[in-house]
Structure formats: structure tokens, C-alpha cells
């Protein structure tokens, strides 16, 4: 639930940048306007009515590209078919019927009355088909052409355009109310209505894309985002959403195309990091390395780029190339045990571990309080299987930095290697008490109980074989010991599974989750093998 709330808040912030300049780029569809009648109230008004109906309206509408005047012949034909003569007396239902027959968005009618020989009062009514409402317009004009056209434009055509804008905004407001209340089905219909008024409304396409994305209809979301992008090709937020939609469909080529476009519009280290990670997914490792290096050029202390580059080479078992970026990553992420461990393996695989140990020892002599140097030295000893030296190094580090949970985690890890399980559990629990929401102590305890459980499981299997060959009291004794070892193993495996579940609640790391899932699969098999009544 928290993630959804954050996403909605993020989108609300994005709207400011996505649509701040929308008015400058929007070209609304043509709104169809029917002038049903213009009644002359006296003989003096005849000239003004004729000029308006025969010339002025057509000329003025031609100058407003978003308004289209329905031909008078078509209007007369429909009025003749319906038999309506008193337009001002029609109710909304019949006006709506006329609008449908004329395929009009607005119906206009009114009258002209002379106030003097040169001044005329024009009264008009405008019916909006969408809003189902009638608006009144009253203004005066002189008889001459310039005055007539100027007053009609200012009071009728400009008013029509304001009505269109107001109706669009009202439609958007309604759609946003549905969206903000998470009634996405109603919001979708409301945004579609916005597009019926304004087919080039970027905001509507954007939110329709999000609603489709939320409903996991990624192809439809892609279509909406592409339409939004056609209208605003350089909008970074639309590009970002489209990129996410491509990722959900595993369209990595399209994802890369969008990422490169984003990098052209706003070059950032984060974008190049994403480009590198995407190239890694499709195994274009040279391109990935180039992207990671570009990110590092933008920020030579960008730890994420060093980490991804180092891990890529590490997974490819190219340990020589992995060394340098992993060294930089470990400097920038001193508490990342996985990175330190993999760096140690790189030293080991490249035959440079002994020299690394000497470097760490020299660094400690120069900088006695350099906690990272102690940690790296301890990890190096573990990589060399010199676990007792690792423990002694970590005990020295504990004197310098007693509140650092990584000290206790590494002590627990080294004691597991030495099979000092009581000390391992004690240090893991200290780390857990110091930082209850850190997943690493739970992972260590899970590993510890899996290891002790497996030792008991092996004892159980050995006793099972011995019991098959024994007779009498000896067989009974062996069976009893076998069952005791089986039950003890099962209990340890259960504890290991419980700690894995606790670790899972405290991490969102994909690599840790892969490790947890792998361990769970094995533990489920071991739990099945050690449950009572299996044999």
C-alpha cells in the first residue's frame, strides 16, 4: 500500500513538469458551431442581420482555426425536418436532439434590435452539447462592418473559445478527482472524454497510459505513451514512463532507444547506469562497460557504476578486469559485505591476495584507526582460509569501533568457518540487537542453523545405515540415536527457514533475494527428508 501511495504522489509532482507548458503546444480539435437563427426585432436591424448571416460569421470563423461554422443550408434542412420554428422556446432535450442531427458542439441563436439609427443591441444564447447548459450573451455594436465584426468576435467567438477551455478544464478536474480517489475505471472514461473534446491533450494520454500500466496492460500503456510522446517528443517524464513500460514487456532494444534519447536531452550518470544495466541484461557487455565508464566520467566517485561494472566482470569470471572497479566500489561502500567478499575472491583468483594482505597491513600501520582496512584484512584472511587470523583482526577492530554491526557480522561469519557455532550465534545476535532491521544477521543465523542441521542430518544418514546392519539391543540403540539426530536436524532446518523469512522482510536486494530463494528451495527438501515418518 505504501508503494502505491508514493507512486501516486510521484505522479502528482510529475504533472507539474509534464504539463506546465501544455497550452503552448496544444492544438484543439475544431468545435462545430451552428447559428440556428438571428431574429430581427425591427426593420432597422435587417441590414445588420443580413450582413452577419451572409458574410460576417463566415469570415470570422475562418480566422479561428479551432472553430468550424456549420453551413446554413444544412441547418435549414435539419430545421425543416424537425419542424422546429420557435428556437428560443425549445427545451434542452430538443436542443440536444438538434445538436445530434447537426453533429454540432454548440448551438447559437438570438436577435438584433436597434437602439438608435447607428447602435444595435445583440442578444444571443449559446447551448453547449457537452455541458447541457445555456449561456446568455448581450452586447451592442455599431452598424459599420469593422464595429460589427470586432464586437461579434470579442463577445461570441472569444466566449466560445473560453467555454471550450473551461469545459476541458472541468473535464480534466473530474478525471483527476476519479484518479486521486483511485477509481481508475471512472478515471479512464473521464480522460477519454477529455480527448473527445481535445484530441491532443497530452495530460489525458499520460494518465490513460498510467492507468493501463497500473492494470498491467502494458501494450495499451505503450500506445498511450507513444501518442503523448508524438505531441511532446522531448518530455523526459513521458519518456521515463514509456521506458518503464518497455521494461515490463522485456523490450530491451526499445528500452535502450528511449534511454539514449533521455541521455541526449539530459545527460546524467543515473541514465548511463541504466543503459549499462540494460546492455548487461541482453549480454552486450562491451556496450555495458562503455556506458558504466561514461557514468564514471560524469562522476568519478559514482559507487553504483563501479559496483555494476565490477560485478559484471566478476560474473563473467574476468577477475583481472573486475579488480579495479570492485576496489573503488568497496572504498565507496565500506559496509557492503558481498562486495568485499567478491573483491577478496578476485584477489585470490588473480593470485594477488597475498599482496593485498600486505597492503592492508601496511595501511593499518600508517592509519591505526582505519576501520575499512581492518575489515578488508579480515576478509582477505577468510579468503585465504586463515579464519583464526580473521577473528583476531576483527577483535582489534571491535576495540576501535565497538558499535559497528559489520564487526559482529564478520566475527560470526569467521566463527562459522571455524565451526565455533556458539560464538558465531552470539555475535550474530549482538548485530541483530544493534540493528534489528538489518537483514544480514538473520542471513547469518539462517546459514548457521542450516550448517548445524546438515551435520546432524549426515549423522542421521550414517546411523540409518548402521541400524540396517545391527540386531537386537544394538539396533534399538542406533534407531533411537538416528531418530534423535533426525529430529534435531529438522529443528535446526526449521530455525534456518524462520531466519530466512525474517531476512526476506528486511531486504529488497535482488541478489539477496536470489540467495534466500535458493536456500529456501534446499531447506524445503531437507525439511521433507527429516520429518517424522519419512522412512
Coordinates of C-alpha atoms in Angstrom, one line a residue:
X1 CA 0.0 0.0 0.0
X2 CA 2.8 2.4 0.9
X3 CA 4.4 1.9 -2.6
X4 CA 1.1 2.8 -4.3
X5 CA 0.8 6.0 -2.3
X6 CA 4.3 7.0 -3.1
X7 CA 3.7 6.3 -6.8
X8 CA 0.6 8.5 -6.8
X9 CA 2.4 11.3 -5.0
X10 CA 5.3 11.0 -7.5
X11 CA 2.9 11.3 -10.4
X12 CA 1.3 14.3 -8.9
X13 CA 4.7 16.0 -8.8
X14 CA 5.5 14.9 -12.3
X15 CA 2.3 16.6 -13.7
X16 CA 3.8 20.0 -12.9
X17 CA 6.7 19.3 -15.3
X18 CA 4.8 17.2 -17.8
X19 CA 2.0 19.7 -18.4
X20 CA 3.3 23.1 -17.3
X21 CA 3.8 24.2 -20.9
X22 CA 0.9 22.2 -22.4
X23 CA -1.1 25.3 -23.5
X24 CA 1.7 26.4 -25.8
X25 CA 1.7 23.2 -27.7
X26 CA -1.9 22.1 -27.7
X27 CA -4.0 22.4 -30.9
X28 CA -7.6 21.6 -30.0
X29 CA -10.0 19.9 -32.4
X30 CA -12.4 22.0 -34.4
X31 CA -15.6 22.7 -32.4
X32 CA -18.6 22.7 -34.7
X33 CA -20.9 25.7 -34.2
X34 CA -24.5 26.1 -35.7
X35 CA -26.0 29.6 -35.9
X36 CA -29.7 28.5 -35.8
X37 CA -31.3 31.9 -36.3
X38 CA -30.8 35.6 -35.8
X39 CA -34.1 37.3 -35.5
X40 CA -34.5 41.0 -36.5
X41 CA -36.7 42.8 -34.0
X42 CA -37.3 45.8 -36.2
X43 CA -36.8 47.0 -39.8
X44 CA -33.7 48.9 -39.0
X45 CA -32.0 45.7 -37.8
X46 CA -32.5 44.0 -41.2
X47 CA -29.2 45.2 -42.6
X48 CA -27.1 44.1 -39.6
X49 CA -28.8 40.6 -39.5
X50 CA -28.1 40.1 -43.2
X51 CA -24.5 41.1 -43.0
X52 CA -23.9 39.0 -40.0
X53 CA -25.5 35.9 -41.5
X54 CA -24.2 36.3 -45.1
X55 CA -20.7 37.5 -44.5
X56 CA -19.5 38.3 -41.0
X57 CA -19.9 34.9 -39.3
X58 CA -18.2 33.0 -42.2
X59 CA -15.3 35.5 -42.3
X60 CA -14.8 35.5 -38.5
X61 CA -15.0 31.7 -38.1
X62 CA -12.4 31.3 -40.9
X63 CA -10.0 33.2 -38.7
X64 CA -10.4 30.9 -35.7
X65 CA -8.9 27.5 -36.7
X66 CA -10.4 25.7 -33.7
X67 CA -14.0 26.7 -34.6
X68 CA -16.0 25.5 -37.6
X69 CA -19.2 27.1 -38.8
X70 CA -21.8 24.6 -39.9
X71 CA -23.3 25.6 -43.3
X72 CA -26.6 27.4 -43.2
X73 CA -28.1 25.1 -45.8
X74 CA -27.5 22.1 -43.6
X75 CA -29.1 24.0 -40.6
X76 CA -32.2 24.9 -42.7
X77 CA -32.6 21.3 -43.8
X78 CA -32.5 19.9 -40.3
X79 CA -34.9 22.6 -39.0
X80 CA -37.3 21.8 -41.8
X81 CA -37.1 18.1 -41.0
X82 CA -37.8 18.6 -37.3
X83 CA -40.4 21.3 -37.8
X84 CA -38.9 23.5 -35.1
X85 CA -39.7 27.2 -35.7
X86 CA -39.5 28.8 -32.3
X87 CA -35.9 28.1 -31.4
X88 CA -36.0 30.2 -28.2
X89 CA -38.8 28.1 -26.9
X90 CA -37.0 24.8 -27.2
X91 CA -36.1 22.9 -24.1
X92 CA -32.7 21.2 -23.5
X93 CA -33.9 17.8 -24.8
X94 CA -34.9 19.2 -28.2
X95 CA -31.8 21.4 -28.4
X96 CA -29.7 18.2 -27.7
X97 CA -31.6 16.5 -30.5
X98 CA -30.9 19.3 -32.9
X99 CA -27.2 19.2 -31.9
X100 CA -27.0 15.5 -32.6
X101 CA -28.7 15.8 -36.0
X102 CA -26.3 18.6 -36.9
X103 CA -23.3 16.9 -35.4
X104 CA -22.7 20.2 -33.6
X105 CA -20.9 21.0 -30.4
X106 CA -22.6 24.4 -29.8
X107 CA -25.9 25.9 -30.9
X108 CA -26.3 29.6 -31.2
X109 CA -29.4 31.8 -31.7
X110 CA -30.6 35.2 -30.8
X111 CA -31.9 38.6 -32.0
X112 CA -30.9 42.1 -33.1
X113 CA -32.7 45.2 -32.0
X114 CA -32.0 48.8 -32.9
X115 CA -31.3 51.2 -30.0
X116 CA -30.7 54.1 -32.4
X117 CA -30.0 54.6 -36.1
X118 CA -26.4 53.6 -35.6
X119 CA -26.4 51.4 -32.4
X120 CA -27.8 47.9 -32.2
X121 CA -28.4 45.5 -29.3
X122 CA -27.5 41.9 -30.0
X123 CA -28.8 39.2 -27.6
X124 CA -27.6 35.7 -28.1
X125 CA -27.9 32.3 -26.4
X126 CA -25.3 29.5 -26.6
X127 CA -26.2 25.9 -25.9
X128 CA -23.3 23.6 -25.1
X129 CA -24.0 20.0 -26.1
X130 CA -21.4 18.6 -23.7
X131 CA -22.3 20.8 -20.7
X132 CA -26.0 20.6 -21.5
X133 CA -26.3 24.3 -20.5
X134 CA -27.4 27.6 -22.0
X135 CA -25.3 30.8 -21.7
X136 CA -26.6 34.3 -22.4
X137 CA -24.6 36.9 -24.4
X138 CA -25.7 40.5 -24.6
X139 CA -23.7 43.3 -26.3
X140 CA -24.1 46.3 -28.5
X141 CA -22.5 47.2 -31.9
X142 CA -22.4 50.0 -34.4
X143 CA -23.7 49.4 -37.9
X144 CA -20.4 49.6 -39.8
X145 CA -18.5 46.4 -40.8
X146 CA -15.4 46.9 -38.6
X147 CA -17.5 47.5 -35.4
X148 CA -19.9 44.6 -36.2
X149 CA -17.1 42.1 -36.7
X150 CA -15.0 43.4 -33.8
X151 CA -17.9 43.1 -31.3
X152 CA -19.0 39.7 -32.5
X153 CA -15.5 38.3 -32.3
X154 CA -14.9 39.7 -28.8
X155 CA -18.3 38.7 -27.4
X156 CA -19.2 35.5 -29.3
X157 CA -16.2 33.7 -30.8
X158 CA -13.8 34.6 -27.9
X159 CA -16.6 33.5 -25.5
X160 CA -16.9 30.2 -27.4
X161 CA -13.2 29.6 -27.0
X162 CA -13.3 30.4 -23.3
X163 CA -16.2 27.9 -22.9
X164 CA -14.2 25.2 -24.7
X165 CA -11.2 25.9 -22.4
X166 CA -13.4 25.9 -19.3
X167 CA -15.2 22.6 -20.4
X168 CA -11.8 21.0 -21.0
X169 CA -10.6 22.1 -17.6
X170 CA -13.8 20.9 -15.9
X171 CA -13.4 17.5 -17.7
X172 CA -9.8 17.3 -16.6
X173 CA -10.8 18.2 -13.0
X174 CA -13.4 15.5 -12.9
X175 CA -11.0 12.9 -14.3
X176 CA -8.3 13.9 -11.8
X177 CA -10.9 13.6 -8.9
X178 CA -11.6 10.0 -10.0
X179 CA -7.8 9.3 -10.4
X180 CA -6.9 10.7 -7.0
X181 CA -9.6 8.7 -5.3
X182 CA -8.1 5.6 -7.2
X183 CA -11.3 5.0 -9.1
X184 CA -9.3 4.1 -12.2
X185 CA -12.2 2.7 -14.2
X186 CA -14.1 6.0 -13.9
X187 CA -10.9 8.0 -14.4
X188 CA -10.2 6.2 -17.7
X189 CA -13.7 7.1 -19.0
X190 CA -13.3 10.7 -17.8
X191 CA -9.9 11.1 -19.5
X192 CA -11.3 9.6 -22.7
X193 CA -14.0 12.3 -22.5
X194 CA -11.2 14.9 -22.3
X195 CA -9.8 13.5 -25.5
X196 CA -13.2 13.7 -27.2
X197 CA -13.0 17.5 -26.5
X198 CA -9.3 17.9 -27.1
X199 CA -7.7 15.0 -29.0
X200 CA -4.2 16.5 -28.4
X201 CA -4.4 16.7 -24.7
X202 CA -1.1 15.3 -23.5
X203 CA -2.2 15.0 -19.9
X204 CA -5.1 12.7 -20.8
X205 CA -2.8 10.4 -22.8
X206 CA -0.3 10.4 -20.0
X207 CA -2.8 9.4 -17.3
X208 CA -4.5 6.8 -19.6
X209 CA -1.1 5.3 -20.0
X210 CA -0.5 5.2 -16.3
X211 CA -4.0 3.6 -15.7
X212 CA -3.2 0.9 -18.3
X213 CA 0.3 0.4 -16.7
X214 CA -1.3 0.1 -13.3
X215 CA -3.7 -2.6 -14.6
X216 CA -0.7 -4.4 -16.2
X217 CA -2.0 -3.8 -19.7
X218 CA 1.4 -2.8 -20.9
X219 CA 0.7 -2.8 -24.6
X220 CA -2.1 -0.4 -24.2
X221 CA 0.0 1.8 -21.9
X222 CA 2.7 1.8 -24.5
X223 CA 0.2 3.0 -27.1
X224 CA -1.0 5.9 -24.9
X225 CA 2.6 7.0 -24.0
X226 CA 3.6 6.9 -27.7
X227 CA 0.7 9.2 -28.5
X228 CA 1.7 11.6 -25.7
X229 CA 5.3 11.5 -27.0
X230 CA 4.1 12.4 -30.5
X231 CA 2.7 15.5 -29.1
X232 CA 5.6 16.3 -26.8
X233 CA 8.7 14.5 -28.1
X234 CA 11.2 15.9 -25.6
X235 CA 9.2 15.4 -22.4
X236 CA 11.5 13.5 -20.0
X237 CA 8.8 12.2 -17.8
X238 CA 6.8 10.7 -20.6
X239 CA 10.0 9.1 -21.9
X240 CA 10.7 7.7 -18.5
X241 CA 7.2 6.1 -18.2
X242 CA 7.5 4.7 -21.7
X243 CA 10.8 3.2 -20.8
X244 CA 9.3 1.5 -17.8
X245 CA 6.5 0.1 -20.0
X246 CA 9.1 -1.3 -22.4
X247 CA 11.0 -2.9 -19.5
X248 CA 7.8 -4.6 -18.3
X249 CA 7.5 -6.2 -21.7
X250 CA 11.2 -7.1 -21.9
X251 CA 11.6 -4.9 -24.9
X252 CA 15.2 -4.1 -24.2
X253 CA 16.1 -2.7 -27.6
X254 CA 13.2 -0.2 -27.3
X255 CA 14.2 0.5 -23.7
X256 CA 17.8 1.3 -24.9
X257 CA 16.5 3.6 -27.6
X258 CA 14.5 5.6 -25.1
X259 CA 17.3 5.7 -22.6
X260 CA 19.7 7.0 -25.2
X261 CA 17.2 9.7 -26.1
X262 CA 16.9 10.6 -22.4
X263 CA 20.6 10.9 -22.2
X264 CA 20.7 13.2 -25.2
X265 CA 18.1 15.5 -23.6
X266 CA 19.5 15.4 -20.1
X267 CA 22.8 13.6 -19.7
X268 CA 23.0 12.2 -16.2
X269 CA 25.1 9.5 -14.5
X270 CA 21.9 7.7 -13.5
X271 CA 20.8 7.3 -17.1
X272 CA 24.1 5.9 -18.2
X273 CA 24.0 3.5 -15.3
X274 CA 20.6 2.3 -16.5
X275 CA 21.9 2.0 -20.0
X276 CA 24.8 -0.2 -18.8
X277 CA 22.5 -2.4 -16.7
X278 CA 20.1 -2.9 -19.7
X279 CA 23.0 -3.8 -22.0
X280 CA 24.1 -6.3 -19.4
X281 CA 20.7 -8.0 -19.5
X282 CA 21.0 -8.6 -23.2
X283 CA 24.7 -9.6 -22.8
X284 CA 26.1 -6.7 -24.8
X285 CA 29.0 -6.5 -22.3
X286 CA 31.3 -4.2 -24.3
X287 CA 28.4 -1.6 -24.7
X288 CA 27.6 -2.1 -21.0
X289 CA 31.2 -1.4 -19.9
X290 CA 31.3 1.7 -22.1
X291 CA 28.0 3.0 -20.5
X292 CA 29.4 2.4 -17.0
X293 CA 32.6 4.2 -17.8
X294 CA 30.6 7.1 -19.2
X295 CA 28.7 7.3 -15.9
X296 CA 32.1 7.3 -14.1
X297 CA 33.4 10.1 -16.3
X298 CA 30.4 12.2 -15.2
X299 CA 31.2 11.4 -11.5
X300 CA 34.4 9.7 -10.6
X301 CA 33.0 8.8 -7.2
X302 CA 29.9 7.2 -8.5
X303 CA 29.9 4.0 -6.5
X304 CA 26.9 2.4 -8.2
X305 CA 28.7 2.5 -11.6
X306 CA 31.9 1.0 -10.2
X307 CA 29.8 -1.7 -8.4
X308 CA 27.9 -2.7 -11.6
X309 CA 31.0 -2.7 -13.7
X310 CA 32.9 -4.8 -11.2
X311 CA 30.1 -7.3 -10.7
X312 CA 29.6 -7.7 -14.4
X313 CA 33.2 -8.6 -14.9
X314 CA 33.1 -10.8 -11.8
X315 CA 30.1 -12.7 -13.1
X316 CA 31.9 -13.2 -16.4
X317 CA 34.8 -14.6 -14.4
X318 CA 37.1 -11.9 -15.8
X319 CA 38.7 -11.3 -12.4
X320 CA 41.5 -9.1 -13.6
X321 CA 39.1 -6.5 -15.1
X322 CA 36.8 -6.8 -12.1
X323 CA 39.6 -5.9 -9.6
X324 CA 39.9 -2.2 -10.2
X325 CA 36.1 -1.3 -10.2
X326 CA 35.5 -3.5 -7.2
X327 CA 38.3 -1.9 -5.3
X328 CA 36.7 1.5 -5.9
X329 CA 33.3 0.2 -5.1
X330 CA 34.5 -1.2 -1.7
X331 CA 36.0 2.1 -0.9
X332 CA 32.7 3.8 -1.5
X333 CA 30.5 1.1 0.1
X334 CA 32.6 0.0 3.0
X335 CA 29.7 -1.8 4.7
X336 CA 28.8 -4.0 1.7
X337 CA 30.0 -7.4 2.8
X338 CA 29.1 -9.0 -0.6
X339 CA 31.4 -6.6 -2.5
X340 CA 34.2 -7.1 0.0
X341 CA 33.9 -10.9 -0.3
X342 CA 33.9 -10.8 -4.1
X343 CA 36.9 -8.5 -4.1
X344 CA 38.7 -11.0 -1.9
X345 CA 37.9 -13.7 -4.4
X346 CA 39.2 -11.6 -7.2
X347 CA 42.5 -11.2 -5.3
X348 CA 42.5 -15.0 -4.7
X349 CA 41.7 -15.9 -8.4
X350 CA 44.3 -13.4 -9.7
X351 CA 47.0 -14.5 -7.3
X352 CA 47.1 -11.0 -5.8
X353 CA 45.6 -11.9 -2.4
X354 CA 48.9 -12.1 -0.5
X355 CA 50.0 -8.7 -1.8
X356 CA 46.6 -7.3 -0.9
X357 CA 47.0 -8.6 2.7
X358 CA 50.4 -6.9 2.9
X359 CA 48.9 -3.7 1.6
X360 CA 46.1 -3.8 4.2
X361 CA 48.6 -4.5 7.0
X362 CA 50.8 -1.6 5.9
X363 CA 47.8 0.7 5.7
X364 CA 46.8 -0.3 9.3
X365 CA 50.3 0.6 10.5
X366 CA 50.0 4.0 8.8
X367 CA 46.4 4.5 9.8
X368 CA 45.7 2.6 13.1
X369 CA 42.1 3.7 13.1
X370 CA 41.3 2.9 9.5
X371 CA 38.3 0.6 10.1
X372 CA 37.9 -0.3 6.5
X373 CA 41.5 -1.6 6.3
X374 CA 40.9 -3.9 9.2
X375 CA 37.7 -5.2 7.6
X376 CA 39.4 -5.8 4.3
X377 CA 42.2 -7.5 6.0
X378 CA 39.8 -9.8 7.9
X379 CA 38.0 -10.6 4.6
X380 CA 41.3 -11.3 2.9
X381 CA 42.3 -13.8 5.7
X382 CA 38.9 -15.5 5.3
X383 CA 39.6 -15.8 1.5
X384 CA 42.9 -17.5 2.4
X385 CA 41.1 -19.8 4.8
X386 CA 43.1 -18.2 7.7
X387 CA 39.9 -17.7 9.7
X388 CA 41.7 -17.5 13.1
X389 CA 43.7 -14.5 11.8
X390 CA 40.4 -13.0 10.6
X391 CA 38.9 -13.3 14.1
X392 CA 42.0 -11.7 15.7
X393 CA 41.9 -8.8 13.3
X394 CA 38.2 -8.3 13.9
X395 CA 38.6 -8.3 17.7
X396 CA 41.2 -5.5 17.3
X397 CA 38.6 -3.7 15.1
X398 CA 36.0 -4.1 17.8
X399 CA 38.1 -2.2 20.3
X400 CA 38.3 0.7 17.8
X401 CA 34.7 0.6 16.6
X402 CA 32.5 -1.4 19.1
X403 CA 29.2 -0.1 17.7
X404 CA 29.8 -1.2 14.1
X405 CA 27.5 -4.1 13.4
X406 CA 29.7 -5.2 10.5
X407 CA 32.3 -6.2 13.0
X408 CA 30.0 -8.7 14.7
X409 CA 28.6 -9.9 11.4
X410 CA 32.1 -10.7 10.2
X411 CA 33.1 -12.2 13.5
X412 CA 30.0 -14.5 13.3
X413 CA 31.0 -15.4 9.7
X414 CA 34.6 -16.3 10.6
X415 CA 33.4 -18.4 13.6
X416 CA 31.1 -20.3 11.3
X417 CA 34.1 -21.2 9.1
X418 CA 35.9 -22.3 12.3
X419 CA 32.8 -24.2 13.4
X420 CA 32.7 -22.2 16.6
X421 CA 28.9 -22.1 16.4
X422 CA 28.3 -20.7 19.9
X423 CA 30.5 -17.7 19.3
X424 CA 29.0 -17.3 15.8
X425 CA 25.5 -17.2 17.2
X426 CA 26.5 -14.8 20.0
X427 CA 28.0 -12.3 17.6
X428 CA 25.1 -12.6 15.1
X429 CA 22.6 -11.9 17.9
X430 CA 24.7 -8.8 19.0
X431 CA 24.5 -7.5 15.5
X432 CA 20.7 -8.2 15.4
X433 CA 20.2 -6.3 18.7
X434 CA 22.2 -3.3 17.4
X435 CA 20.2 -3.1 14.1
X436 CA 17.0 -5.2 14.2
X437 CA 16.0 -4.2 10.7
X438 CA 19.3 -5.2 9.1
X439 CA 18.9 -8.5 7.1
X440 CA 22.5 -9.6 7.4
X441 CA 22.4 -11.0 11.0
X442 CA 19.3 -13.1 10.1
X443 CA 21.0 -14.4 7.0
X444 CA 24.0 -15.5 9.1
X445 CA 21.8 -17.2 11.6
X446 CA 20.0 -19.0 8.8
X447 CA 23.3 -20.2 7.4
X448 CA 24.5 -21.3 10.8
X449 CA 21.4 -23.4 11.6
X450 CA 21.4 -24.8 8.1
X451 CA 25.0 -25.9 8.6
X452 CA 24.5 -27.4 12.0
X453 CA 21.3 -29.0 10.8
X454 CA 23.1 -30.6 7.9
X455 CA 25.8 -32.0 10.2
X456 CA 23.1 -33.7 12.2
X457 CA 21.4 -34.8 9.0
X458 CA 24.6 -36.5 7.9
X459 CA 24.8 -38.2 11.3
X460 CA 21.3 -39.4 10.9
X461 CA 22.1 -40.9 7.5
X462 CA 25.1 -42.7 8.9
X463 CA 23.1 -44.1 11.8
X464 CA 20.4 -45.2 9.4
X465 CA 23.0 -47.3 7.5
X466 CA 24.4 -48.7 10.7
X467 CA 21.0 -49.6 12.1
X468 CA 20.3 -51.7 9.0
X469 CA 23.2 -53.9 9.8
X470 CA 22.6 -54.2 13.6
X471 CA 20.5 -56.6 15.6
X472 CA 18.8 -56.7 19.0
X473 CA 19.6 -54.1 21.5
X474 CA 22.3 -52.5 19.4
X475 CA 19.8 -52.0 16.6
X476 CA 17.3 -50.4 19.0
X477 CA 20.0 -48.0 20.4
X478 CA 21.1 -47.0 16.9
X479 CA 17.5 -46.3 15.8
X480 CA 16.9 -44.2 18.9
X481 CA 20.1 -42.2 18.2
X482 CA 19.1 -42.0 14.5
X483 CA 15.7 -40.5 15.3
X484 CA 17.2 -38.1 17.8
X485 CA 19.6 -36.8 15.1
X486 CA 16.8 -36.6 12.6
X487 CA 14.6 -34.6 14.9
X488 CA 17.4 -32.3 15.9
X489 CA 18.3 -31.7 12.2
X490 CA 14.7 -31.0 11.4
X491 CA 14.5 -28.4 14.3
X492 CA 17.6 -26.7 13.0
X493 CA 16.3 -26.5 9.4
X494 CA 13.1 -25.0 10.8
X495 CA 15.0 -22.3 12.6
X496 CA 17.1 -21.7 9.5
X497 CA 13.9 -21.2 7.5
X498 CA 12.4 -18.8 10.1
X499 CA 15.5 -16.7 10.0
X500 CA 15.4 -16.6 6.2
X501 CA 11.8 -15.4 6.4
X502 CA 12.9 -12.6 8.7
X503 CA 15.7 -11.6 6.4
X504 CA 13.3 -11.5 3.5
X505 CA 11.2 -8.9 5.3
X506 CA 14.2 -6.7 5.7
X507 CA 15.7 -6.5 2.2
X508 CA 14.8 -5.5 -1.3
X509 CA 18.1 -6.5 -2.8
X510 CA 17.6 -8.7 -5.8
X511 CA 20.9 -10.6 -5.2
X512 CA 20.0 -11.3 -1.6
X513 CA 16.5 -12.4 -2.6
X514 CA 18.1 -14.9 -5.1
X515 CA 20.2 -16.3 -2.3
X516 CA 17.2 -16.6 0.0
X517 CA 15.1 -18.3 -2.6
X518 CA 17.9 -20.8 -3.4
X519 CA 18.3 -21.6 0.3
X520 CA 14.6 -22.0 0.8
X521 CA 14.4 -24.5 -2.0
X522 CA 17.1 -26.6 -0.5
X523 CA 15.7 -26.3 3.1
X524 CA 12.3 -27.4 1.9
X525 CA 13.9 -30.6 0.6
X526 CA 15.8 -31.1 3.8
X527 CA 12.7 -30.5 5.9
X528 CA 10.8 -33.1 3.9
X529 CA 13.7 -35.5 4.3
X530 CA 13.9 -35.2 8.1
X531 CA 10.2 -35.0 9.0
X532 CA 8.9 -37.9 11.2
X533 CA 7.6 -40.9 9.3
X534 CA 9.6 -40.2 6.1
X535 CA 11.1 -43.7 6.1

